[in-house]
mmCIF file of C-alpha atoms in Angstrom:
data_model
loop_
_atom_site.group_PDB
_atom_site.id
_atom_site.type_symbol
_atom_site.label_atom_id
_atom_site.label_comp_id
_atom_site.label_asym_id
_atom_site.label_seq_id
_atom_site.Cartn_x
_atom_site.Cartn_y
_atom_site.Cartn_z
ATOM 1 C CA MET A 655 -33.496 34.932 -9.569
ATOM 2 C CA LYS A 656 -37.021 33.560 -9.302
ATOM 3 C CA SER A 657 -37.848 30.986 -6.655
ATOM 4 C CA SER A 658 -39.851 27.854 -7.442
ATOM 5 C CA PHE A 659 -43.098 29.518 -6.463
ATOM 6 C CA CYS A 660 -46.404 27.759 -7.046
ATOM 7 C CA SER A 661 -48.090 28.810 -10.276
ATOM 8 C CA ALA A 662 -51.529 27.660 -9.161
ATOM 9 C CA GLY A 663 -53.910 29.984 -7.341
ATOM 10 C CA LYS A 664 -52.324 33.255 -8.404
ATOM 11 C CA MET A 665 -53.090 36.122 -6.066
ATOM 12 C CA ILE A 666 -53.309 39.884 -5.829
ATOM 13 C CA VAL A 667 -50.683 41.036 -3.330
ATOM 14 C CA ALA A 668 -51.164 44.542 -1.897
ATOM 15 C CA ILE A 669 -48.299 46.427 -0.248
ATOM 16 C CA ASP A 670 -49.062 49.814 1.318
ATOM 17 C CA GLY A 671 -47.028 52.134 3.478
ATOM 18 C CA PRO A 672 -45.559 55.615 3.882
ATOM 19 C CA SER A 673 -42.950 57.322 1.726
ATOM 20 C CA GLY A 674 -39.432 55.914 2.022
ATOM 21 C CA ALA A 675 -40.455 52.571 3.531
ATOM 22 C CA GLY A 676 -38.865 50.764 0.591
ATOM 23 C CA LYS A 677 -42.105 49.722 -1.107
ATOM 24 C CA SER A 678 -40.875 50.155 -4.685
ATOM 25 C CA THR A 679 -37.601 48.271 -4.220
ATOM 26 C CA ILE A 680 -39.170 45.493 -2.165
ATOM 27 C CA THR A 681 -42.127 45.081 -4.528
ATOM 28 C CA LYS A 682 -39.807 44.770 -7.534
ATOM 29 C CA LYS A 683 -37.622 42.211 -5.772
ATOM 30 C CA LEU A 684 -40.656 40.276 -4.579
ATOM 31 C CA ALA A 685 -42.268 40.205 -8.023
ATOM 32 C CA ASP A 686 -39.020 38.873 -9.500
ATOM 33 C CA ARG A 687 -38.787 36.183 -6.827
ATOM 34 C CA ILE A 688 -42.309 34.816 -7.235
ATOM 35 C CA GLY A 689 -42.759 35.505 -10.934
ATOM 36 C CA TYR A 690 -45.559 38.034 -10.505
ATOM 37 C CA ILE A 691 -46.080 41.281 -12.414
ATOM 38 C CA ASN A 692 -45.047 44.398 -10.494
ATOM 39 C CA ILE A 693 -47.456 47.328 -10.788
ATOM 40 C CA ASP A 694 -45.870 50.414 -9.218
ATOM 41 C CA THR A 695 -48.940 52.562 -8.562
ATOM 42 C CA GLY A 696 -46.888 55.272 -6.891
ATOM 43 C CA ALA A 697 -44.903 55.683 -10.100
ATOM 44 C CA MET A 698 -48.183 56.109 -11.973
ATOM 45 C CA PHE A 699 -49.224 59.011 -9.746
ATOM 46 C CA ARG A 700 -45.730 60.466 -10.003
ATOM 47 C CA SER A 701 -46.011 60.309 -13.785
ATOM 48 C CA VAL A 702 -49.237 62.303 -13.756
ATOM 49 C CA ALA A 703 -47.565 64.827 -11.432
ATOM 50 C CA LEU A 704 -44.578 65.109 -13.798
ATOM 51 C CA LEU A 705 -46.751 65.761 -16.846
ATOM 52 C CA ALA A 706 -48.966 68.205 -14.933
ATOM 53 C CA ASN A 707 -45.882 70.078 -13.741
ATOM 54 C CA ARG A 708 -44.503 70.286 -17.277
ATOM 55 C CA ALA A 709 -47.836 71.556 -18.588
ATOM 56 C CA GLY A 710 -48.285 74.070 -15.758
ATOM 57 C CA ILE A 711 -51.521 72.417 -14.605
ATOM 58 C CA GLU A 712 -52.655 73.138 -11.046
ATOM 59 C CA CYS A 713 -53.520 70.231 -8.748
ATOM 60 C CA ASP A 714 -57.146 71.364 -8.437
ATOM 61 C CA ASP A 715 -57.782 71.935 -12.149
ATOM 62 C CA ASP A 716 -60.064 68.934 -12.684
ATOM 63 C CA LYS A 717 -60.846 69.627 -16.318
ATOM 64 C CA ALA A 718 -57.203 69.977 -17.361
ATOM 65 C CA LEU A 719 -56.155 66.936 -15.306
ATOM 66 C CA GLU A 720 -58.923 64.816 -16.808
ATOM 67 C CA LYS A 721 -57.789 65.773 -20.317
ATOM 68 C CA LEU A 722 -54.176 65.028 -19.367
ATOM 69 C CA CYS A 723 -55.037 61.598 -17.955
ATOM 70 C CA LYS A 724 -57.135 60.575 -20.936
ATOM 71 C CA SER A 725 -54.315 61.464 -23.315
ATOM 72 C CA MET A 726 -51.546 59.576 -21.504
ATOM 73 C CA SER A 727 -50.391 55.996 -21.861
ATOM 74 C CA ILE A 728 -48.545 54.163 -19.084
ATOM 75 C CA LYS A 729 -46.704 50.885 -19.233
ATOM 76 C CA PHE A 730 -44.016 49.070 -17.294
ATOM 77 C CA GLU A 731 -41.091 47.492 -19.131
ATOM 78 C CA ARG A 732 -38.387 45.203 -17.813
ATOM 79 C CA THR A 733 -35.001 45.491 -19.520
ATOM 80 C CA ASN A 734 -31.774 43.841 -18.340
ATOM 81 C CA GLY A 735 -33.314 43.090 -14.949
ATOM 82 C CA SER A 736 -34.483 46.671 -14.415
ATOM 83 C CA CYS A 737 -38.074 47.857 -14.555
ATOM 84 C CA SER A 738 -38.814 51.179 -16.262
ATOM 85 C CA ILE A 739 -42.012 53.206 -16.485
ATOM 86 C CA ILE A 740 -42.780 54.462 -19.964
ATOM 87 C CA VAL A 741 -45.205 57.363 -20.288
ATOM 88 C CA ASN A 742 -46.271 58.481 -23.738
ATOM 89 C CA GLY A 743 -43.248 56.647 -25.124
ATOM 90 C CA GLU A 744 -40.756 58.346 -22.764
ATOM 91 C CA ASP A 745 -38.793 56.605 -20.016
ATOM 92 C CA VAL A 746 -39.546 58.779 -16.971
ATOM 93 C CA SER A 747 -38.138 56.410 -14.337
ATOM 94 C CA SER A 748 -35.587 58.896 -12.958
ATOM 95 C CA LYS A 749 -37.516 62.083 -13.749
ATOM 96 C CA ILE A 750 -40.371 61.166 -11.391
ATOM 97 C CA ARG A 751 -38.105 60.661 -8.361
ATOM 98 C CA THR A 752 -37.057 64.254 -7.641
ATOM 99 C CA PRO A 753 -38.037 66.008 -4.355
ATOM 100 C CA GLU A 754 -40.194 68.479 -6.293
ATOM 101 C CA ILE A 755 -42.211 65.732 -7.955
ATOM 102 C CA SER A 756 -42.464 63.801 -4.657
ATOM 103 C CA ILE A 757 -44.205 66.728 -2.963
ATOM 104 C CA LEU A 758 -46.379 67.475 -5.990
ATOM 105 C CA THR A 759 -47.405 63.816 -6.215
ATOM 106 C CA SER A 760 -49.046 63.938 -2.796
ATOM 107 C CA ALA A 761 -51.262 66.831 -3.928
ATOM 108 C CA ILE A 762 -51.977 65.268 -7.326
ATOM 109 C CA SER A 763 -52.891 61.928 -5.760
ATOM 110 C CA ALA A 764 -55.562 63.654 -3.650
ATOM 111 C CA ASN A 765 -57.422 64.724 -6.799
ATOM 112 C CA MET A 766 -60.425 62.470 -7.443
ATOM 113 C CA VAL A 767 -60.228 62.850 -11.224
ATOM 114 C CA VAL A 768 -56.713 61.431 -11.178
ATOM 115 C CA ARG A 769 -57.564 58.774 -8.588
ATOM 116 C CA ASP A 770 -60.590 57.515 -10.522
ATOM 117 C CA PHE A 771 -58.640 57.333 -13.767
ATOM 118 C CA LEU A 772 -55.696 55.436 -12.290
ATOM 119 C CA LEU A 773 -57.896 53.163 -10.193
ATOM 120 C CA LYS A 774 -59.548 51.838 -13.352
ATOM 121 C CA TYR A 775 -56.151 51.573 -15.038
ATOM 122 C CA GLN A 776 -54.721 49.584 -12.111
ATOM 123 C CA ARG A 777 -57.687 47.235 -11.806
ATOM 124 C CA ASN A 778 -57.514 46.500 -15.508
ATOM 125 C CA MET A 779 -53.800 45.690 -15.219
ATOM 126 C CA ALA A 780 -54.522 43.199 -12.423
ATOM 127 C CA VAL A 781 -57.514 41.450 -13.980
ATOM 128 C CA ASN A 782 -55.647 38.138 -14.380
ATOM 129 C CA LYS A 783 -54.131 38.262 -10.875
ATOM 130 C CA GLY A 784 -50.535 37.166 -10.329
ATOM 131 C CA VAL A 785 -49.629 40.774 -9.485
ATOM 132 C CA VAL A 786 -47.929 42.726 -6.719
ATOM 133 C CA LEU A 787 -49.117 46.306 -6.291
ATOM 134 C CA GLU A 788 -47.704 48.942 -3.986
ATOM 135 C CA GLY A 789 -48.971 52.331 -2.966
ATOM 136 C CA ARG A 790 -50.818 54.016 -0.136
ATOM 137 C CA ASP A 791 -54.385 52.802 -0.604
ATOM 138 C CA ILE A 792 -54.063 49.493 -2.461
ATOM 139 C CA GLY A 793 -55.451 47.370 0.359
ATOM 140 C CA THR A 794 -58.040 49.928 1.469
ATOM 141 C CA VAL A 795 -59.418 51.364 -1.794
ATOM 142 C CA VAL A 796 -57.967 49.934 -5.005
ATOM 143 C CA PHE A 797 -58.116 46.257 -4.011
ATOM 144 C CA PRO A 798 -59.930 45.969 -0.660
ATOM 145 C CA ASP A 799 -60.436 42.263 -1.412
ATOM 146 C CA ALA A 800 -56.768 41.588 -2.233
ATOM 147 C CA ASP A 801 -55.763 38.032 -1.368
ATOM 148 C CA ILE A 802 -53.031 39.187 1.010
ATOM 149 C CA LYS A 803 -52.116 42.656 2.268
ATOM 150 C CA PHE A 804 -48.985 44.084 3.826
ATOM 151 C CA TYR A 805 -48.312 47.433 5.480
ATOM 152 C CA LEU A 806 -44.620 48.210 5.115
ATOM 153 C CA THR A 807 -43.217 50.849 7.416
ATOM 154 C CA ALA A 808 -40.007 52.101 9.072
ATOM 155 C CA SER A 809 -39.047 54.928 11.410
ATOM 156 C CA VAL A 810 -39.179 58.415 9.888
ATOM 157 C CA GLU A 811 -35.452 58.819 10.550
ATOM 158 C CA GLU A 812 -34.620 55.631 8.669
ATOM 159 C CA ARG A 813 -36.952 56.504 5.801
ATOM 160 C CA GLY A 814 -35.377 59.941 5.585
ATOM 161 C CA ARG A 815 -31.889 58.438 5.599
ATOM 162 C CA ARG A 816 -32.773 56.076 2.759
ATOM 163 C CA ARG A 817 -34.262 58.868 0.677
ATOM 164 C CA PHE A 818 -31.224 61.055 1.394
ATOM 165 C CA MET A 819 -28.872 58.328 0.158
ATOM 166 C CA GLU A 820 -30.939 57.946 -3.027
ATOM 167 C CA LEU A 821 -30.911 61.689 -3.710
ATOM 168 C CA GLN A 822 -27.196 61.993 -2.974
ATOM 169 C CA ALA A 823 -26.474 59.207 -5.452
ATOM 170 C CA LYS A 824 -28.360 61.218 -8.059
ATOM 171 C CA GLY A 825 -26.343 64.353 -7.300
ATOM 172 C CA GLU A 826 -29.196 66.221 -5.592
ATOM 173 C CA ASP A 827 -28.080 69.089 -3.313
ATOM 174 C CA VAL A 828 -29.979 68.235 -0.113
ATOM 175 C CA THR A 829 -29.129 67.636 3.538
ATOM 176 C CA LEU A 830 -30.207 64.726 5.720
ATOM 177 C CA ASN A 831 -32.309 67.023 7.931
ATOM 178 C CA GLN A 832 -34.037 68.536 4.908
ATOM 179 C CA THR A 833 -34.844 65.081 3.596
ATOM 180 C CA ILE A 834 -36.235 63.869 6.920
ATOM 181 C CA GLU A 835 -38.424 66.975 7.123
ATOM 182 C CA ALA A 836 -39.634 66.357 3.556
ATOM 183 C CA VAL A 837 -40.588 62.792 4.530
ATOM 184 C CA LYS A 838 -42.485 64.098 7.567
ATOM 185 C CA LYS A 839 -44.318 66.602 5.367
ATOM 186 C CA ARG A 840 -45.236 63.899 2.883
ATOM 187 C CA ASP A 841 -46.521 61.693 5.722
ATOM 188 C CA GLU A 842 -48.724 64.512 6.995
ATOM 189 C CA GLN A 843 -50.091 65.263 3.527
ATOM 190 C CA ASP A 844 -50.817 61.609 2.777
ATOM 191 C CA ALA A 845 -52.483 60.915 6.128
ATOM 192 C CA ASN A 846 -54.694 64.005 6.025
ATOM 193 C CA ARG A 847 -55.771 64.194 2.400
ATOM 194 C CA LYS A 848 -59.532 64.169 1.862
ATOM 195 C CA TYR A 849 -59.735 61.171 -0.455
ATOM 196 C CA ALA A 850 -58.186 57.771 0.250
ATOM 197 C CA PRO A 851 -55.784 58.902 2.996
ATOM 198 C CA LEU A 852 -52.834 56.723 3.914
ATOM 199 C CA ARG A 853 -53.888 54.181 6.536
ATOM 200 C CA GLN A 854 -53.258 50.580 7.423
ATOM 201 C CA ALA A 855 -55.963 48.158 6.268
ATOM 202 C CA ASP A 856 -57.525 46.272 9.184
ATOM 203 C CA ASP A 857 -56.428 42.922 7.731
ATOM 204 C CA ALA A 858 -52.943 44.013 6.638
ATOM 205 C CA ILE A 859 -49.815 42.357 8.013
ATOM 206 C CA VAL A 860 -47.427 44.991 9.383
ATOM 207 C CA VAL A 861 -43.777 44.635 8.371
ATOM 208 C CA ASP A 862 -41.321 47.071 9.995
ATOM 209 C CA SER A 863 -38.213 47.373 7.829
ATOM 210 C CA THR A 864 -36.284 49.778 10.076
ATOM 211 C CA SER A 865 -33.668 47.217 11.130
ATOM 212 C CA LEU A 866 -33.993 44.850 8.173
ATOM 213 C CA THR A 867 -32.307 44.768 4.789
ATOM 214 C CA PHE A 868 -34.573 44.825 1.761
ATOM 215 C CA ASP A 869 -33.678 41.191 1.019
ATOM 216 C CA GLU A 870 -34.675 40.207 4.557
ATOM 217 C CA VAL A 871 -38.013 41.955 4.117
ATOM 218 C CA VAL A 872 -38.587 40.169 0.808
ATOM 219 C CA ASP A 873 -37.737 36.821 2.446
ATOM 220 C CA LYS A 874 -40.275 37.513 5.180
ATOM 221 C CA ILE A 875 -43.064 38.580 2.829
ATOM 222 C CA GLU A 876 -42.387 35.753 0.359
ATOM 223 C CA SER A 877 -42.654 33.219 3.169
ATOM 224 C CA MET A 878 -46.050 34.568 4.230
ATOM 225 C CA ILE A 879 -47.337 34.596 0.634
ATOM 226 C CA LYS A 880 -46.264 30.969 0.178
ATOM 227 C CA GLU A 881 -48.039 30.033 3.402
ATOM 228 C CA LYS A 882 -51.190 31.823 2.251
ATOM 229 C CA ALA A 883 -51.050 30.063 -1.128
ATOM 230 C CA GLY A 884 -50.495 26.686 0.523
ATOM 231 C CA CYS A 885 -47.219 26.374 -1.347
ATOM 232 C CA ASN A 886 -44.817 23.755 -0.001
ATOM 233 C CA CYS A 887 -41.939 24.640 -2.366
#
């Protein structure tokens, strides 16, 4: 249910953070609350990784990746309260969330051809503001001048536990320890990639969700956005 959020002075809200911090869920809930458009940038990179994997394209094959990107269409659709990502007419929402695609996404997202393509795509989507974007470099690279930035994090154990619960619910055959190790590996890849590594923007507000529910995190972030917007509702 949307809150009575001010419609004046729409902003670009950037939410960055490591894998498993709850960015996707929290961003969706937040966008619903304040009536903003949710742009899941991580899902966009995952979609490229999915298509590259299907086509047998290597992560360093710039020419093939450029052709792939130019031929793909990406859009977000909300149906019955749920947001889906549609790529080339196919709903890939669940297909992009497997462990294999998660690991591949980190390598794909380090490719400058892919980054440049999606950066332009994302900026075009946000041209009218009133958007919430989440990823790993939204506040540092994609929108360094975002109106308000958050860095959402949680302990690696908690992030691994959350991912494990998600994968179990989908019937994936993984253990908690394996999932925690996969999260650690993803953290290392994201922090050490050559282009746009994961880091906290200097002016980002840190929100640690380790001991908070997602609704509590949304309450906290919404309150700070309202304060920034000068909203008294």
